[in-house]
Amino acid sequence: MSTIYSSVKKSTRLKKDDVLALLATQQRIQTLVPGFKFNLGFSGKYFHHGTAEENLGDDMLLENVDRFTWFSHMWNHQQPHLYENVTHLQADMALNKLFAKEHGIPTVSGYSVSPHHSGVYPVHEGLYEAWKRVWNIKVTSTEEYPHLRPARLRRGFVHRNIMVLPRQTCGLFTHTIFIERYPGGRDKLDESIQGGELFQTIVYNPINIFMTHMSNYGNDRLALYTFESVIKFIQCWTNLRLSSAPPLQLGERYFQLYPEEADPVWGNPCDDQRHQKIWSRNKTCDQLPRFLVIGPQKTGTTALYTFLSIHPAISSNLPSPDTFEEIQFFNGKNYYKGLDWYMGFFPASKNESSRYLFEKSATYFDGELVPRRAHALLPKAKLITILLSPARRAYSWYQHTRVHGDAVANNYSFHAVITASDTAPKPLRDLRNRCLNPGKYAQHLERWLSYYSPQQLHIIDGEQLRQNPIETLHELQRFLKITPAFNYSTHLRYDPKKGFFCQVTNEDRTKCLGKSKGRQYPPMEDRSNKLLQRYYLSHNTALVKLLKRLGSRTIPQWLKDDLTDTVMT
């Protein structure tokens, strides 16, 4: 099924003869594509803003309002990302809705398009919010996701329950309203129609949405010629059956065909000049992190986060009311809240370029979707991970959940958890997986390295972080290329009562992590330890190979010990 869906933007003028030609062409296309109607967008502020002859064209469009379908543009055709206040954006939309009601234009299509591609992608949250409140928009379209070019890679996504469909380009623009000004002239346009770019665009996309300016429907009426000609050519030279559908139906059909596209992948607006131009002026890519501490959990990530926060040139995100120092953006539902939500944790300051922004979310490490998502937004970021004995990490996670009142952990022994079968109750299986899966270090690191280069990854030995954090942090500074180096030896001191290093305060006292950190747990049962050493044998062996491939000079002692214990067992 191939759908032709053309939109006319009411920002320039048609005369009465142009409207008659529009109606006549629509009627001819309807014999080839049942149910076809041009979908007209309107910006009410510019009604009757032309010459007397052009104003008669406006009147004639409204006299034939029932013969077209309609969608709301913006009242004054201003780009939505220029509105910093969503209230003003809603007021603008409300004026356009009032105009529609006063002139008998339908207001229930559920479809809208933003001027100059603004606000749809990169997402301007105010646009989506205003669309839902004023128009109950359910479908829109853009040429910008993930990028304008190459056109064949345009995709759709869903955000705030609004379906965003990929829009195609037909080769007509505001500067191509006369055939003598068309690059290459009529021969070049016909080439596109008769087997060229436009023809192939329609043939290779089961759903097509085109939008071109009203000026292309007046003047030399190149839009009418182009669409009618390409439809006739397709009917003549292919076996494709063309049909038309309203926007909501198109959206539902698109995501039935491509359900995997519903989840967006937020790219970095600063990597695309077009995206920078249609991005809110109060945003800057200096607000995005330069490195990520990716975990895994129970390896010392909170201690590292605390030590990094002492550094005068390093800043972390604002705390989350739900997950404290962790944003947990790339690996859960927070990702669907969008880039604006994420950047809200990194408020702009005057010295952006000199700061090393970072965030720590320990659940990133083993998240299946995280590396792809993180790389799309932060392709130049550096990654920090902490590794220690996976058996010890699994036991620590189990004890952590017990302390925090997890019912499953308090009802099952550690051995019962790690030996739970796949037929066990789901809560028990979930706890088993959270204990065991993050420790498959090589598997998860390989996933990260399929997106990031080895030069962007720094692996910290968790035992070294605990025993000698000062040298560990100095190595990390060298990796991050932070200058001048910060001397941690005067800011960290070993606290014999806590059993680990703590921050030195101005009063020459130590400020340590809370009671939940550094707890002493009962020793792991020997049978559980032996089982885990066998379970992680292949994973630890793969980790040794990976570390050598990455050029590591030394293998962590805990890894040698785990492998030795397994051989002895």
Coordinates of C-alpha atoms in Angstrom, one line a residue:
M1 CA 0.0 0.0 0.0
S2 CA 1.3 3.4 -0.9
T3 CA -0.3 6.6 0.4
I4 CA 0.1 10.0 -1.2
Y5 CA -0.8 12.7 1.4
S6 CA -0.1 16.3 0.3
S7 CA -0.3 19.3 2.4
V8 CA -0.7 23.0 1.4
K9 CA 0.6 25.6 3.7
K10 CA -1.5 28.8 3.8
S11 CA 1.3 31.3 4.1
T12 CA 1.4 32.7 0.6
R13 CA -1.5 33.5 -1.8
L14 CA -3.7 31.7 -4.3
K15 CA -6.0 33.4 -6.7
K16 CA -9.4 32.1 -7.8
D17 CA -8.1 30.4 -10.9
D18 CA -5.5 28.6 -8.8
V19 CA -8.2 27.3 -6.4
L20 CA -10.2 26.1 -9.4
A21 CA -7.1 24.3 -10.7
L22 CA -6.5 22.8 -7.3
L23 CA -10.1 21.5 -7.2
A24 CA -9.9 20.1 -10.7
T25 CA -6.6 18.4 -10.1
Q26 CA -7.9 16.9 -6.9
Q27 CA -10.9 15.5 -8.8
R28 CA -8.7 13.9 -11.4
I29 CA -6.4 12.4 -8.8
Q30 CA -9.4 11.0 -7.0
T31 CA -10.1 8.8 -10.1
L32 CA -6.6 7.3 -9.6
V33 CA -6.4 7.4 -5.8
P34 CA -9.8 6.8 -4.2
G35 CA -10.7 9.3 -1.4
F36 CA -7.7 11.6 -2.1
K37 CA -8.0 15.1 -0.8
F38 CA -5.4 17.9 -0.4
N39 CA -4.8 18.6 3.3
L40 CA -4.6 22.4 3.8
G41 CA -2.8 24.0 6.7
F42 CA -3.9 27.4 7.9
S43 CA -2.3 30.3 9.8
G44 CA -5.3 32.5 10.4
K45 CA -3.4 35.7 11.0
Y46 CA -2.7 36.0 7.3
F47 CA -6.3 35.6 6.1
H48 CA -7.1 38.4 3.6
H49 CA -3.5 39.8 3.8
G50 CA -3.0 39.7 0.0
T51 CA -4.1 41.7 -2.9
A52 CA -7.8 42.0 -3.7
E53 CA -7.4 39.2 -6.2
E54 CA -5.6 37.0 -3.8
N55 CA -8.2 37.7 -1.0
L56 CA -10.8 36.4 -3.4
G57 CA -8.7 33.2 -3.6
D58 CA -8.9 33.0 0.2
D59 CA -12.7 33.3 0.1
M60 CA -13.0 30.6 -2.6
L61 CA -11.0 28.2 -0.4
L62 CA -13.4 28.7 2.4
E63 CA -16.4 28.4 0.1
N64 CA -15.1 24.9 -0.7
V65 CA -14.0 24.1 2.9
D66 CA -15.8 20.7 2.8
R67 CA -13.9 19.6 -0.3
F68 CA -10.5 19.6 1.5
T69 CA -9.2 18.3 4.7
W70 CA -7.6 20.8 7.1
F71 CA -4.9 21.0 9.8
S72 CA -3.8 23.8 12.1
H73 CA -0.5 25.5 11.5
M74 CA 0.5 28.4 13.8
W75 CA -1.6 31.6 14.0
N76 CA 1.3 33.8 13.1
H77 CA 3.6 31.2 11.5
Q78 CA 6.2 31.7 14.2
Q79 CA 8.5 28.7 15.0
P80 CA 7.4 27.1 18.3
H81 CA 11.0 26.7 19.7
L82 CA 11.1 30.6 19.8
Y83 CA 8.3 30.5 22.5
E84 CA 10.0 30.0 25.8
N85 CA 6.6 30.3 27.6
V86 CA 4.1 27.5 26.9
T87 CA 1.3 29.8 27.9
H88 CA 2.1 32.1 24.9
L89 CA 2.3 29.1 22.6
Q90 CA -1.1 27.9 23.7
A91 CA -2.5 31.4 23.3
D92 CA -1.2 31.5 19.7
M93 CA -2.8 28.1 19.0
A94 CA -6.1 29.2 20.6
L95 CA -6.3 32.2 18.2
N96 CA -5.9 29.8 15.2
K97 CA -8.6 27.5 16.6
L98 CA -11.0 30.5 17.1
F99 CA -10.3 31.5 13.5
A100 CA -11.1 28.0 12.3
K101 CA -14.4 27.9 14.2
E102 CA -15.4 31.3 12.9
H103 CA -14.8 30.3 9.3
G104 CA -16.3 26.7 9.4
I105 CA -12.9 25.0 9.2
P106 CA -12.9 21.5 10.9
T107 CA -10.8 21.3 14.0
V108 CA -10.9 17.6 14.8
S109 CA -8.3 16.1 12.4
G110 CA -5.9 15.4 15.3
Y111 CA -3.0 16.4 12.9
S112 CA -0.8 19.4 12.9
V113 CA 2.5 20.5 11.4
S114 CA 5.0 23.0 12.9
P115 CA 6.4 25.9 10.8
H116 CA 9.9 25.3 9.4
H117 CA 10.1 21.9 11.1
S118 CA 10.6 23.6 14.5
G119 CA 9.8 21.9 17.7
V120 CA 8.9 18.4 16.4
Y121 CA 12.5 17.2 16.4
P122 CA 14.6 18.2 18.2
V123 CA 11.7 18.1 20.6
H124 CA 10.4 21.3 22.1
E125 CA 8.3 20.1 25.0
G126 CA 6.2 23.2 25.0
L127 CA 4.9 22.4 21.5
Y128 CA 3.8 18.9 22.4
E129 CA 2.2 20.2 25.6
A130 CA 0.3 23.0 23.8
W131 CA -0.7 20.7 20.9
K132 CA -2.3 18.3 23.4
R133 CA -4.1 21.0 25.3
V134 CA -5.4 23.1 22.5
W135 CA -5.9 20.7 19.6
N136 CA -5.7 17.2 21.0
I137 CA -3.1 16.4 18.4
K138 CA -2.3 12.7 17.9
V139 CA -0.3 12.8 14.7
T140 CA 2.4 15.1 13.2
S141 CA 5.2 14.6 10.7
T142 CA 8.8 15.8 10.2
E143 CA 11.6 15.5 7.8
E144 CA 14.2 16.0 10.5
Y145 CA 14.2 12.6 12.4
P146 CA 16.8 11.5 12.9
H147 CA 18.3 13.8 10.2
L148 CA 17.1 15.4 6.9
R149 CA 19.7 13.5 4.9
P150 CA 19.9 10.8 3.8
A151 CA 16.2 10.8 3.2
R152 CA 16.0 7.0 3.1
L153 CA 16.9 6.8 6.8
R154 CA 14.1 9.0 8.0
R155 CA 12.1 7.3 10.7
G156 CA 9.0 7.8 12.9
F157 CA 8.7 7.8 16.7
V158 CA 6.1 8.4 19.4
H159 CA 6.4 11.1 22.0
R160 CA 3.8 12.1 24.6
N161 CA 1.4 9.8 22.8
I162 CA 1.8 11.8 19.6
M163 CA 2.8 9.8 16.6
V164 CA 5.5 11.5 14.6
L165 CA 5.6 10.2 11.1
P166 CA 8.6 10.6 8.6
R167 CA 7.7 13.2 5.9
Q168 CA 9.2 13.0 2.4
T169 CA 10.4 15.8 0.2
C170 CA 9.1 16.2 -3.4
G171 CA 11.7 18.5 -4.7
L172 CA 9.6 21.7 -4.7
F173 CA 10.5 24.6 -2.4
T174 CA 9.7 28.3 -2.0
H175 CA 12.3 29.2 -4.5
T176 CA 11.0 26.7 -7.2
I177 CA 7.6 28.3 -7.9
F178 CA 8.4 28.9 -11.6
I179 CA 9.6 26.2 -14.0
E180 CA 12.3 28.4 -15.4
R181 CA 13.8 28.7 -11.9
Y182 CA 13.7 25.0 -11.3
P183 CA 17.3 23.7 -11.2
G184 CA 17.7 21.8 -14.5
G185 CA 14.3 23.0 -15.8
R186 CA 11.4 20.8 -16.8
D187 CA 13.7 18.0 -17.9
K188 CA 15.1 17.6 -14.4
L189 CA 11.7 17.7 -12.8
D190 CA 10.3 15.1 -15.2
E191 CA 13.4 13.0 -14.6
S192 CA 12.5 12.9 -10.9
I193 CA 8.9 12.1 -11.7
Q194 CA 9.6 9.4 -14.3
G195 CA 11.7 6.9 -12.5
G196 CA 13.9 9.3 -10.6
E197 CA 14.1 10.5 -7.0
L198 CA 10.4 11.3 -6.4
F199 CA 9.2 8.1 -8.1
Q200 CA 11.6 6.0 -6.1
T201 CA 10.7 7.8 -2.8
I202 CA 7.0 6.7 -3.3
V203 CA 7.8 3.2 -4.5
Y204 CA 10.2 2.4 -1.6
N205 CA 8.1 3.9 1.2
P206 CA 4.8 2.2 1.9
I207 CA 3.5 5.3 3.5
N208 CA 4.3 8.7 2.0
I209 CA 3.6 12.2 3.4
F210 CA 4.5 15.2 1.3
M211 CA 4.2 18.9 2.2
T212 CA 4.9 21.8 0.0
H213 CA 4.2 25.5 0.1
M214 CA 1.1 27.2 -1.2
S215 CA 3.2 29.2 -3.6
N216 CA 3.9 25.9 -5.5
Y217 CA 0.1 25.5 -6.1
G218 CA -0.1 29.0 -7.6
N219 CA 2.2 30.7 -10.0
D220 CA 3.3 27.8 -12.4
R221 CA 1.3 25.3 -10.3
L222 CA 4.3 23.0 -10.2
A223 CA 2.9 21.0 -7.3
L224 CA -0.3 20.1 -9.2
Y225 CA 1.7 19.1 -12.2
T226 CA 4.2 17.1 -10.1
F227 CA 1.8 15.1 -8.0
E228 CA -0.6 14.3 -10.7
S229 CA 2.2 13.3 -13.1
V230 CA 4.0 11.0 -10.6
I231 CA 0.7 9.3 -9.7
K232 CA -0.1 8.7 -13.4
F233 CA 3.4 7.4 -14.0
I234 CA 3.2 5.0 -11.1
Q235 CA -0.2 3.7 -12.2
C236 CA 1.1 3.2 -15.7
W237 CA 4.5 1.6 -15.0
T238 CA 4.0 -0.4 -11.7
N239 CA 1.4 -2.7 -10.2
L240 CA 1.2 -0.6 -7.0
R241 CA -2.2 0.3 -5.8
L242 CA -2.3 3.8 -4.4
S243 CA -4.8 4.8 -1.6
S244 CA -5.3 7.7 0.7
A245 CA -6.1 7.9 4.4
P246 CA -6.6 10.5 7.1
P247 CA -3.6 11.3 9.3
L248 CA -4.7 9.3 12.4
Q249 CA -5.2 6.2 10.3
L250 CA -1.8 6.7 8.6
G251 CA -0.1 6.9 11.9
E252 CA -1.7 3.8 13.3
R253 CA -0.8 1.9 10.1
Y254 CA 2.7 3.2 10.1
F255 CA 3.5 1.9 13.6
Q256 CA 1.8 -1.4 12.8
L257 CA 4.3 -1.8 10.0
Y258 CA 7.2 -0.5 12.0
P259 CA 6.5 -1.1 15.7
E260 CA 10.2 -1.0 16.6
E261 CA 10.3 2.7 15.6
A262 CA 7.9 3.8 18.3
D263 CA 10.7 4.2 20.8
P264 CA 12.6 7.4 20.0
V265 CA 16.4 7.6 20.0
W266 CA 17.3 11.2 21.1
G267 CA 20.3 12.5 19.1
N268 CA 22.6 15.4 19.9
P269 CA 21.2 18.6 18.3
C270 CA 24.7 20.1 18.2
D271 CA 25.8 17.4 15.7
D272 CA 23.4 18.7 13.1
Q273 CA 23.5 22.4 12.0
R274 CA 19.8 22.3 10.9
H275 CA 18.8 21.0 14.3
Q276 CA 20.8 23.7 16.1
K277 CA 18.8 26.3 14.1
I278 CA 15.5 24.9 15.3
W279 CA 16.5 24.3 18.9
S280 CA 15.5 26.5 21.8
R281 CA 17.8 29.4 22.3
N282 CA 18.1 28.8 26.1
K283 CA 19.7 25.4 25.5
T284 CA 23.4 24.6 24.9
C285 CA 25.2 21.3 24.4
D286 CA 27.6 22.5 27.1
Q287 CA 24.8 21.4 29.4
L288 CA 25.3 17.7 28.4
P289 CA 27.7 15.4 30.4
R290 CA 31.2 14.9 29.2
F291 CA 31.6 11.6 30.9
L292 CA 29.3 8.9 32.4
V293 CA 29.9 6.6 35.4
I294 CA 28.0 3.6 34.2
G295 CA 28.3 1.2 37.1
P296 CA 27.5 -1.6 37.7
Q297 CA 25.7 -1.5 41.0
K298 CA 27.5 -2.4 44.3
T299 CA 31.0 -1.8 42.9
G300 CA 31.8 1.6 44.6
T301 CA 30.0 4.0 42.2
T302 CA 28.6 6.1 45.0
A303 CA 32.0 6.5 46.5
L304 CA 33.5 7.5 43.2
Y305 CA 30.6 10.0 42.6
T306 CA 31.3 11.5 46.0
F307 CA 35.1 11.8 45.4
L308 CA 34.6 13.3 41.9
S309 CA 32.2 15.9 43.3
I310 CA 35.1 17.2 45.5
H311 CA 37.0 18.2 42.3
P312 CA 36.6 22.0 41.6
A313 CA 36.4 21.5 37.8
I314 CA 33.9 18.6 37.9
S315 CA 30.2 19.0 38.4
S316 CA 27.5 16.4 38.6
N317 CA 23.8 16.6 37.8
L318 CA 21.2 18.0 40.3
P319 CA 19.7 15.3 42.5
S320 CA 16.5 13.5 41.4
P321 CA 13.7 13.5 43.9
D322 CA 13.1 9.8 43.1
T323 CA 16.6 8.3 42.5
F324 CA 18.8 10.7 44.4
E325 CA 22.2 11.3 42.7
E326 CA 21.2 9.0 39.8
I327 CA 19.2 10.3 36.9
Q328 CA 18.7 6.9 35.3
F329 CA 17.7 8.5 32.0
F330 CA 19.0 6.1 29.4
N331 CA 17.7 2.8 30.9
G332 CA 14.1 3.3 31.9
K333 CA 10.9 5.2 31.6
N334 CA 12.7 8.5 32.2
Y335 CA 14.1 8.3 28.7
Y336 CA 10.6 8.9 27.3
K337 CA 10.4 12.2 29.2
G338 CA 12.7 13.6 26.5
L339 CA 15.9 15.6 26.2
D340 CA 14.5 18.7 27.9
W341 CA 13.8 16.7 31.0
Y342 CA 17.3 15.3 31.0
M343 CA 19.0 18.6 30.5
G344 CA 17.0 20.1 33.3
F345 CA 19.4 18.2 35.7
F346 CA 22.3 20.2 34.2
P347 CA 21.4 23.9 34.7
A348 CA 23.4 26.3 32.6
S349 CA 26.1 28.4 34.2
K350 CA 28.5 31.1 32.9
N351 CA 31.6 28.8 32.8
E352 CA 30.1 25.9 30.9
S353 CA 33.0 25.1 28.7
S354 CA 35.5 24.8 31.6
R355 CA 33.3 22.4 33.6
Y356 CA 33.5 18.7 33.3
L357 CA 29.8 17.7 33.7
F358 CA 29.1 14.0 34.5
E359 CA 26.4 11.8 35.7
K360 CA 26.4 8.5 37.5
S361 CA 23.7 5.9 37.0
A362 CA 24.9 2.4 38.1
T363 CA 22.1 0.6 36.2
Y364 CA 23.5 1.8 32.9
F365 CA 26.2 -0.8 32.8
D366 CA 24.0 -3.8 31.9
G367 CA 21.1 -2.0 30.2
E368 CA 20.5 -3.5 26.8
L369 CA 19.4 -0.3 25.2
V370 CA 21.6 2.1 27.1
P371 CA 24.8 2.1 24.9
R372 CA 22.9 2.9 21.7
R373 CA 20.8 5.6 23.4
A374 CA 23.8 7.1 25.2
H375 CA 25.9 7.1 22.1
A376 CA 23.2 8.8 20.0
L377 CA 23.1 11.7 22.5
L378 CA 26.7 11.7 23.8
P379 CA 28.9 10.2 21.1
K380 CA 32.0 12.0 22.4
A381 CA 31.5 11.2 26.0
K382 CA 33.9 9.1 28.0
L383 CA 32.8 6.1 30.0
I384 CA 33.9 5.1 33.5
T385 CA 33.1 1.6 34.9
I386 CA 34.2 -0.1 38.1
L387 CA 34.7 -3.8 38.2
L388 CA 35.2 -6.2 41.2
S389 CA 34.7 -9.8 41.8
P390 CA 31.2 -10.6 40.3
A391 CA 30.5 -13.2 43.0
R392 CA 31.2 -10.6 45.7
R393 CA 29.1 -8.0 43.8
A394 CA 26.2 -10.5 43.5
Y395 CA 26.3 -11.2 47.3
S396 CA 26.5 -7.5 48.1
W397 CA 23.4 -6.7 45.9
Y398 CA 21.5 -9.4 47.7
Q399 CA 22.4 -8.0 51.1
H400 CA 21.6 -4.5 49.9
T401 CA 18.1 -5.5 49.0
R402 CA 17.6 -7.3 52.3
V403 CA 18.6 -4.1 54.3
H404 CA 16.2 -2.1 52.2
G405 CA 13.3 -4.4 53.1
D406 CA 12.9 -6.4 49.9
A407 CA 10.4 -9.1 50.7
V408 CA 11.9 -11.7 48.4
A409 CA 15.4 -11.2 49.8
N410 CA 14.1 -11.5 53.3
N411 CA 12.2 -14.7 52.5
Y412 CA 14.9 -16.5 50.6
S413 CA 18.5 -17.3 51.3
F414 CA 21.2 -16.1 49.0
H415 CA 21.8 -19.6 47.8
A416 CA 18.1 -20.1 47.1
V417 CA 18.1 -16.9 45.0
I418 CA 21.1 -17.7 42.8
T419 CA 19.9 -21.2 42.2
A420 CA 16.3 -20.3 41.4
S421 CA 15.0 -21.9 38.3
D422 CA 13.3 -20.3 35.4
T423 CA 10.0 -21.8 36.7
A424 CA 10.4 -19.9 40.0
P425 CA 8.0 -17.0 40.8
K426 CA 8.8 -13.9 38.8
P427 CA 9.9 -11.7 41.8
L428 CA 12.4 -14.4 42.7
R429 CA 13.7 -14.7 39.2
D430 CA 14.0 -10.9 39.0
L431 CA 16.1 -10.8 42.1
R432 CA 18.2 -13.7 40.8
N433 CA 18.8 -11.8 37.5
R434 CA 19.7 -8.5 39.3
C435 CA 22.2 -10.5 41.4
L436 CA 23.8 -12.4 38.5
N437 CA 23.4 -10.6 35.2
P438 CA 25.5 -7.4 35.9
G439 CA 28.5 -9.6 36.7
K440 CA 28.8 -10.8 33.1
Y441 CA 31.3 -8.0 32.6
A442 CA 32.7 -8.9 29.2
Q443 CA 29.3 -9.3 27.7
H444 CA 28.1 -5.9 28.7
L445 CA 31.4 -4.2 27.9
E446 CA 31.4 -5.6 24.4
R447 CA 27.9 -4.0 23.9
W448 CA 29.3 -0.6 25.0
L449 CA 32.3 -1.1 22.7
S450 CA 30.1 -1.7 19.7
Y451 CA 29.2 2.0 20.0
Y452 CA 32.1 3.6 21.8
S453 CA 35.8 3.3 21.0
P454 CA 38.2 1.7 23.5
Q455 CA 39.9 5.0 23.9
Q456 CA 36.6 6.4 25.5
L457 CA 36.4 3.6 28.1
H458 CA 38.2 3.7 31.5
I459 CA 38.0 0.6 33.7
I460 CA 38.6 1.1 37.4
D461 CA 39.6 -1.8 39.6
G462 CA 37.0 -1.7 42.4
E463 CA 39.5 -3.1 45.0
Q464 CA 42.0 -0.4 44.1
L465 CA 39.4 2.3 44.4
R466 CA 38.7 1.1 47.9
Q467 CA 42.3 0.6 49.0
N468 CA 44.0 3.4 47.1
P469 CA 41.4 5.9 45.9
I470 CA 43.9 8.8 45.7
E471 CA 46.0 7.1 43.0
T472 CA 42.9 5.8 41.3
L473 CA 41.5 9.3 41.0
H474 CA 44.8 10.7 39.7
E475 CA 44.7 8.1 37.0
L476 CA 41.2 9.0 36.2
Q477 CA 42.1 12.7 35.9
R478 CA 44.8 11.8 33.4
F479 CA 42.3 9.7 31.4
L480 CA 39.8 12.6 31.4
K481 CA 42.6 15.1 30.5
I482 CA 41.6 17.5 33.3
T483 CA 44.2 20.2 33.9
P484 CA 45.5 21.4 36.2
A485 CA 45.3 18.1 38.2
F486 CA 43.6 18.2 41.5
N487 CA 45.6 16.8 44.4
Y488 CA 43.3 14.3 46.2
S489 CA 45.9 13.4 48.8
T490 CA 45.0 16.5 50.8
H491 CA 41.2 15.9 50.5
L492 CA 40.9 12.1 51.3
R493 CA 41.9 10.3 54.4
Y494 CA 41.5 6.7 55.6
D495 CA 39.0 6.4 58.4
P496 CA 39.8 3.4 60.6
K497 CA 36.3 3.3 62.1
K498 CA 34.6 3.1 58.8
G499 CA 37.3 1.0 57.2
F500 CA 37.5 3.2 54.0
F501 CA 38.7 6.6 52.8
C502 CA 36.5 9.6 53.5
Q503 CA 36.5 13.3 52.5
V504 CA 38.6 15.7 54.6
T505 CA 36.5 18.7 55.7
N506 CA 37.7 22.3 56.4
E507 CA 37.8 21.5 60.1
D508 CA 40.3 18.7 59.3
R509 CA 37.7 16.1 60.1
T510 CA 36.5 13.3 57.9
K511 CA 33.1 13.3 56.2
C512 CA 32.2 9.7 55.3
L513 CA 29.4 8.1 53.3
G514 CA 26.2 7.2 55.1
K515 CA 25.5 4.2 57.3
S516 CA 24.3 2.2 54.2
K517 CA 27.8 2.2 52.8
G518 CA 30.6 0.0 54.0
R519 CA 28.4 -2.4 55.9
Q520 CA 29.8 -5.6 57.1
Y521 CA 27.7 -8.6 56.0
P522 CA 27.9 -12.2 57.2
P523 CA 30.4 -14.2 55.1
M524 CA 29.0 -15.9 52.0
E525 CA 28.3 -19.6 52.3
D526 CA 31.1 -21.7 50.8
R527 CA 28.7 -23.6 48.5
S528 CA 27.4 -20.3 47.1
N529 CA 30.8 -19.0 46.5
K530 CA 31.9 -22.2 44.7
L531 CA 28.7 -22.1 42.6
L532 CA 29.3 -18.5 41.6
Q533 CA 33.0 -19.1 40.7
R534 CA 31.8 -21.9 38.3
Y535 CA 29.0 -19.7 37.0
Y536 CA 31.3 -16.8 36.2
L537 CA 34.2 -18.9 34.9
S538 CA 33.5 -18.3 31.2
H539 CA 32.6 -14.7 31.8
N540 CA 35.8 -14.0 33.8
T541 CA 37.9 -15.8 31.1
A542 CA 36.2 -13.6 28.5
L543 CA 37.0 -10.5 30.6
V544 CA 40.7 -11.4 30.8
K545 CA 40.8 -11.7 27.0
L546 CA 39.0 -8.4 26.6
L547 CA 41.3 -6.6 29.0
K548 CA 44.3 -7.8 27.1
R549 CA 42.7 -6.8 23.8
L550 CA 42.2 -3.3 25.3
G551 CA 45.8 -3.1 26.2
S552 CA 45.6 -3.6 29.9
R553 CA 49.0 -4.0 31.4
T554 CA 47.8 -5.7 34.6
I555 CA 44.9 -8.1 35.3
P556 CA 43.1 -7.2 38.6
Q557 CA 44.1 -9.4 41.5
W558 CA 40.5 -10.2 42.3
L559 CA 40.1 -11.6 38.8
K560 CA 43.2 -13.7 39.1
D561 CA 41.9 -15.0 42.5
D562 CA 38.5 -15.8 41.1
L563 CA 40.0 -17.8 38.2
T564 CA 42.4 -19.6 40.5
D565 CA 39.7 -20.5 43.0
T566 CA 37.6 -21.9 40.1
V567 CA 40.5 -24.1 38.9
M568 CA 41.2 -25.4 42.4
T569 CA 37.5 -26.1 42.9

